[in-house]
Tab-separated table of C-alpha atoms in Angstrom:
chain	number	residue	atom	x	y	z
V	1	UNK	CA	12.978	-2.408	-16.018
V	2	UNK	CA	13.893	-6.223	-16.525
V	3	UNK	CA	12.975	-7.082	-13.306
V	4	UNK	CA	8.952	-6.299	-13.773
V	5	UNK	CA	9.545	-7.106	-17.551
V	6	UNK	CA	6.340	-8.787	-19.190
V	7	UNK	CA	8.305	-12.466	-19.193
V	8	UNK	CA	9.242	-11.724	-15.136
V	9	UNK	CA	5.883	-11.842	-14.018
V	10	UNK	CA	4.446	-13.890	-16.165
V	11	UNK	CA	4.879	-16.614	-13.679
V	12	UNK	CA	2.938	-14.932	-11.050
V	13	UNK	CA	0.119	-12.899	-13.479
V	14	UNK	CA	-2.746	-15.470	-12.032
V	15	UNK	CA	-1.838	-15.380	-8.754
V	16	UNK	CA	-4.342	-13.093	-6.877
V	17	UNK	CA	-2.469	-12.175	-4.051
V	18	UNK	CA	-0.149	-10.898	-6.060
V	19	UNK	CA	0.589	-6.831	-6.350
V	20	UNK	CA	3.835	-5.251	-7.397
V	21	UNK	CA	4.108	-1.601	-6.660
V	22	UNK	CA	7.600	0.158	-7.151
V	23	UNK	CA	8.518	2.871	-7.169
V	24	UNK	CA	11.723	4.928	-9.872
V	25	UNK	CA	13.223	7.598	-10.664
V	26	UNK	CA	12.884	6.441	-14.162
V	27	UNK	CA	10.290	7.659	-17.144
V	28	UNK	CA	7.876	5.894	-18.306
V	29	UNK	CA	8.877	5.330	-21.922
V	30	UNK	CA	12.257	3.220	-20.219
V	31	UNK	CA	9.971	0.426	-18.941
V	32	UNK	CA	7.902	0.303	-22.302
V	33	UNK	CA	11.115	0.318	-24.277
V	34	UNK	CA	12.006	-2.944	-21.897
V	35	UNK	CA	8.839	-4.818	-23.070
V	36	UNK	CA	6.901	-3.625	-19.942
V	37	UNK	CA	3.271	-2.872	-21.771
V	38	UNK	CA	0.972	-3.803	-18.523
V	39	UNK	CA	2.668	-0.772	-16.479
V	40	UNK	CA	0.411	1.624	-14.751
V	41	UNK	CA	2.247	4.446	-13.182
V	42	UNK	CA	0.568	6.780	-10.301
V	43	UNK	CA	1.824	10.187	-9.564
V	44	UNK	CA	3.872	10.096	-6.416
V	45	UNK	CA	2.916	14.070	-6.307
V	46	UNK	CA	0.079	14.292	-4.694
V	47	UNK	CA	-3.328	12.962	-5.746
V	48	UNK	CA	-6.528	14.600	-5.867
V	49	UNK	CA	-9.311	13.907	-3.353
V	50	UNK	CA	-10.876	11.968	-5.979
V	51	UNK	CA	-8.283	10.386	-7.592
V	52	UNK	CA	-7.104	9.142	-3.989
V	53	UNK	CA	-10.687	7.884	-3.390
V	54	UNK	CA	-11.289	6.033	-6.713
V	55	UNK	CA	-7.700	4.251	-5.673
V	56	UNK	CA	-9.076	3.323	-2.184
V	57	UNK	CA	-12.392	2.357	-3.879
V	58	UNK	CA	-9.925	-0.058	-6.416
V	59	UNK	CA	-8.769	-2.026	-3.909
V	60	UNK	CA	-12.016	-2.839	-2.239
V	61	UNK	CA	-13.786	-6.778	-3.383
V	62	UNK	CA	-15.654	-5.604	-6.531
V	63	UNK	CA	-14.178	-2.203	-6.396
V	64	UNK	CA	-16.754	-1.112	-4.556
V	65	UNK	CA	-17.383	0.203	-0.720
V	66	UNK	CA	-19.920	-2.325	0.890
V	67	UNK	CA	-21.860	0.528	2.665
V	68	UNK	CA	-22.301	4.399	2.326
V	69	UNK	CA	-20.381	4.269	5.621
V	70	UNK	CA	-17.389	3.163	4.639
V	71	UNK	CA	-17.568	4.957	1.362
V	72	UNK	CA	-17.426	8.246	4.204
V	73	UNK	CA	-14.766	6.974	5.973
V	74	UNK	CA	-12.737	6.295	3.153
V	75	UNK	CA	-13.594	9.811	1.942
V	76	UNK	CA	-12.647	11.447	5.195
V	77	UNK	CA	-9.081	8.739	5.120
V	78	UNK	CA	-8.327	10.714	2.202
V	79	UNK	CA	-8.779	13.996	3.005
V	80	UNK	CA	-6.713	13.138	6.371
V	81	UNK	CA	-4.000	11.733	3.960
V	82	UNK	CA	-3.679	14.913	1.787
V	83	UNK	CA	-3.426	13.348	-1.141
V	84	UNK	CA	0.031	11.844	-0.347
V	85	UNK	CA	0.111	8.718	-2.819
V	86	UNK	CA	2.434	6.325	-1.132
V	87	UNK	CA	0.247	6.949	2.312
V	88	UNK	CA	-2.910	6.400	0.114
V	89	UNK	CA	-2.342	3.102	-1.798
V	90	UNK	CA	-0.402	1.692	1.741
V	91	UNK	CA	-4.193	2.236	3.237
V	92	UNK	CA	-6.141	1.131	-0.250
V	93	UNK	CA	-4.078	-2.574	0.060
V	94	UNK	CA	-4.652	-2.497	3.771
V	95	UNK	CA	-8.126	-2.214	3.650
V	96	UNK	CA	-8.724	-4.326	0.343
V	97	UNK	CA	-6.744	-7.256	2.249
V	98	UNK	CA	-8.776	-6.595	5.691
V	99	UNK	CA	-12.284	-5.854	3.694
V	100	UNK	CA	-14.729	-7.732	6.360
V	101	UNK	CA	-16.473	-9.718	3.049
V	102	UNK	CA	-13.264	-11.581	2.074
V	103	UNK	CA	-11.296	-11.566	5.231
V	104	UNK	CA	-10.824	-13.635	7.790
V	105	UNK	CA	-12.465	-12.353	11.019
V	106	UNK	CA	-9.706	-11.856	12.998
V	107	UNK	CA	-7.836	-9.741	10.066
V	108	UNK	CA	-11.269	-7.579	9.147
V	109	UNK	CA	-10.880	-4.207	9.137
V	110	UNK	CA	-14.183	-1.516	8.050
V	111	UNK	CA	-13.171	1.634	6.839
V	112	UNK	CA	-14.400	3.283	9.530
V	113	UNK	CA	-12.444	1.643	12.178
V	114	UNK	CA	-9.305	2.134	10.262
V	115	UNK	CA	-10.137	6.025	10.078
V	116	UNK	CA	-9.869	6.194	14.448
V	117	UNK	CA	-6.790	4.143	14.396
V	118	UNK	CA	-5.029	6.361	11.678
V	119	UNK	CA	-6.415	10.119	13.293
V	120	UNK	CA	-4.920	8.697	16.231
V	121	UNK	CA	-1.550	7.724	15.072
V	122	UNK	CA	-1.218	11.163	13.173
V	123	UNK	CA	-2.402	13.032	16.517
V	124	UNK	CA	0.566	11.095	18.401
V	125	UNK	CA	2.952	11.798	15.160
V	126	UNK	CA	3.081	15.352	16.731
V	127	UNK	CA	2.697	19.105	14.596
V	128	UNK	CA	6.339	18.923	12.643
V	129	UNK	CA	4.924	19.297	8.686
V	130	UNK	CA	8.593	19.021	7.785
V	131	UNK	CA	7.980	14.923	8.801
V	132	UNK	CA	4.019	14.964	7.240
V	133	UNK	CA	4.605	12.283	5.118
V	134	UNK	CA	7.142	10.231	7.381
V	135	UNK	CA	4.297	10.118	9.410
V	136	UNK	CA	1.402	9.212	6.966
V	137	UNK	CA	3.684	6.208	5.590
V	138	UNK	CA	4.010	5.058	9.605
V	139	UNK	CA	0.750	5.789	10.357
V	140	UNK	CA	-0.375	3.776	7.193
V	141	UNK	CA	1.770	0.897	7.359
V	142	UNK	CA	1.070	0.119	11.374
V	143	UNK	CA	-1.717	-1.825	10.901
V	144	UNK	CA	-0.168	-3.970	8.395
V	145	UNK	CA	2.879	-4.525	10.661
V	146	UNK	CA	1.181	-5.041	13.745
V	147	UNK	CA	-0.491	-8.464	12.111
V	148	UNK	CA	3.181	-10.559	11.403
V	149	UNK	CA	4.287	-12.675	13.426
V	150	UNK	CA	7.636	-12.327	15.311
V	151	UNK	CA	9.772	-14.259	12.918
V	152	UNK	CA	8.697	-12.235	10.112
V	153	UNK	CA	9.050	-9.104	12.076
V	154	UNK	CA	13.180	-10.489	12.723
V	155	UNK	CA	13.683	-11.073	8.561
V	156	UNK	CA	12.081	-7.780	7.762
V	157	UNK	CA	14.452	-5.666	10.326
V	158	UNK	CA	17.253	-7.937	8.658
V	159	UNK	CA	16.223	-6.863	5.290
V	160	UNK	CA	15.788	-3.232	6.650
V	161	UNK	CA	19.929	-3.459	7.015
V	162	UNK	CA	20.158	-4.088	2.842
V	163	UNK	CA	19.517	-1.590	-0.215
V	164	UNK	CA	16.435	-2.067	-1.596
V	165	UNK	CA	18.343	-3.394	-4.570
V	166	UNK	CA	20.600	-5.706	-2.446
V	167	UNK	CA	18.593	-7.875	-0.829
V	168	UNK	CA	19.669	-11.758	-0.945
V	169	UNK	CA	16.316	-13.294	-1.586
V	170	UNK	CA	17.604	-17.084	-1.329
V	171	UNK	CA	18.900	-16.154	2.135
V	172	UNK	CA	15.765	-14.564	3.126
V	173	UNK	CA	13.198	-17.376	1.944
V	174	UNK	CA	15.375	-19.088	3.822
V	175	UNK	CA	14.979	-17.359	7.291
């Protein structure tokens, strides 16, 4: 709880590129009793269809889908998500960062381009439901991956070695 305590990211509350999502095992009531007020916790059971669409819609520019045809795409992302809320906010930042009104060319993304991409990478994750989600967090997160450069790919398989929890930060800045 001290680490996304109130005076922690106070340095960094202005900054717009800046998101924190963690995840805990924790209640609640053990981050407010830490001084964390601004918390806003999402079920990691799975989310409606509408409560996974109003947190796609969220991360859009204006929180709002620039056409009824990506509004339908998103729709349809969520349904082909199944409400699984890591897989679903992993797509809402992807597509708020790639949103063709505030990105750069090369990095948009519409909604309904994103949709092919991610019913093809859960077609080629294969039938197993025991690996569902394994393969909705993949499927999510390729897009994002697939845009760093090499030397960023290197420190993130380094930091892929580390606990979450272990993680030198010093030493990686300075990679």
């Amino acid at each position: 709880p001290g680490l996304i305590a109130e005076n922690e990211l106070e340095a960094l509350q202005n900054e717009p590129w800046m998101r924190v999502l963690f995840t805990s095992r924790l209640a609640p009531e053990v981050f407010e009793l830490a001084g964390v007020s601004s918390l806003r916790t999402v079920n990691l059971e799975k989310l409606s269809e509408d409560e996974a669409f109003d947190l796609l819609r969220r991360h859009q520019p204006g929180q709002a889908f620039c056409d009824t045809e990506s509004e339908e795409a998103a729709r349809e992302i969520v349904r082909l998500l199944d409400g699984y809320t890591l897989a679903v906010e992993t797509s809402a930042v992807f597509l708020g960062q790639s949103d063709p009104r505030t990105a750069e060319p090369e990095y948009a993304t519409r909604p309904s381009s994103y949709l092919a991409s991610l019913r093809h990478e859960l077609e080629a994750g294969g039938t197993d439901q025991s690996m569902s989600q394994l393969r909705e967090v993949a499927a999510t997160l390729r897009p994002t991956l697939s845009r760093l450069d090499p030397a960023t790919i290197d420190v993130l398989h380094l930091c892929a070695l580390f606990a979450p929890d272990a993680i030198p930060l010093p030493w990686i800045r300075e990679l």
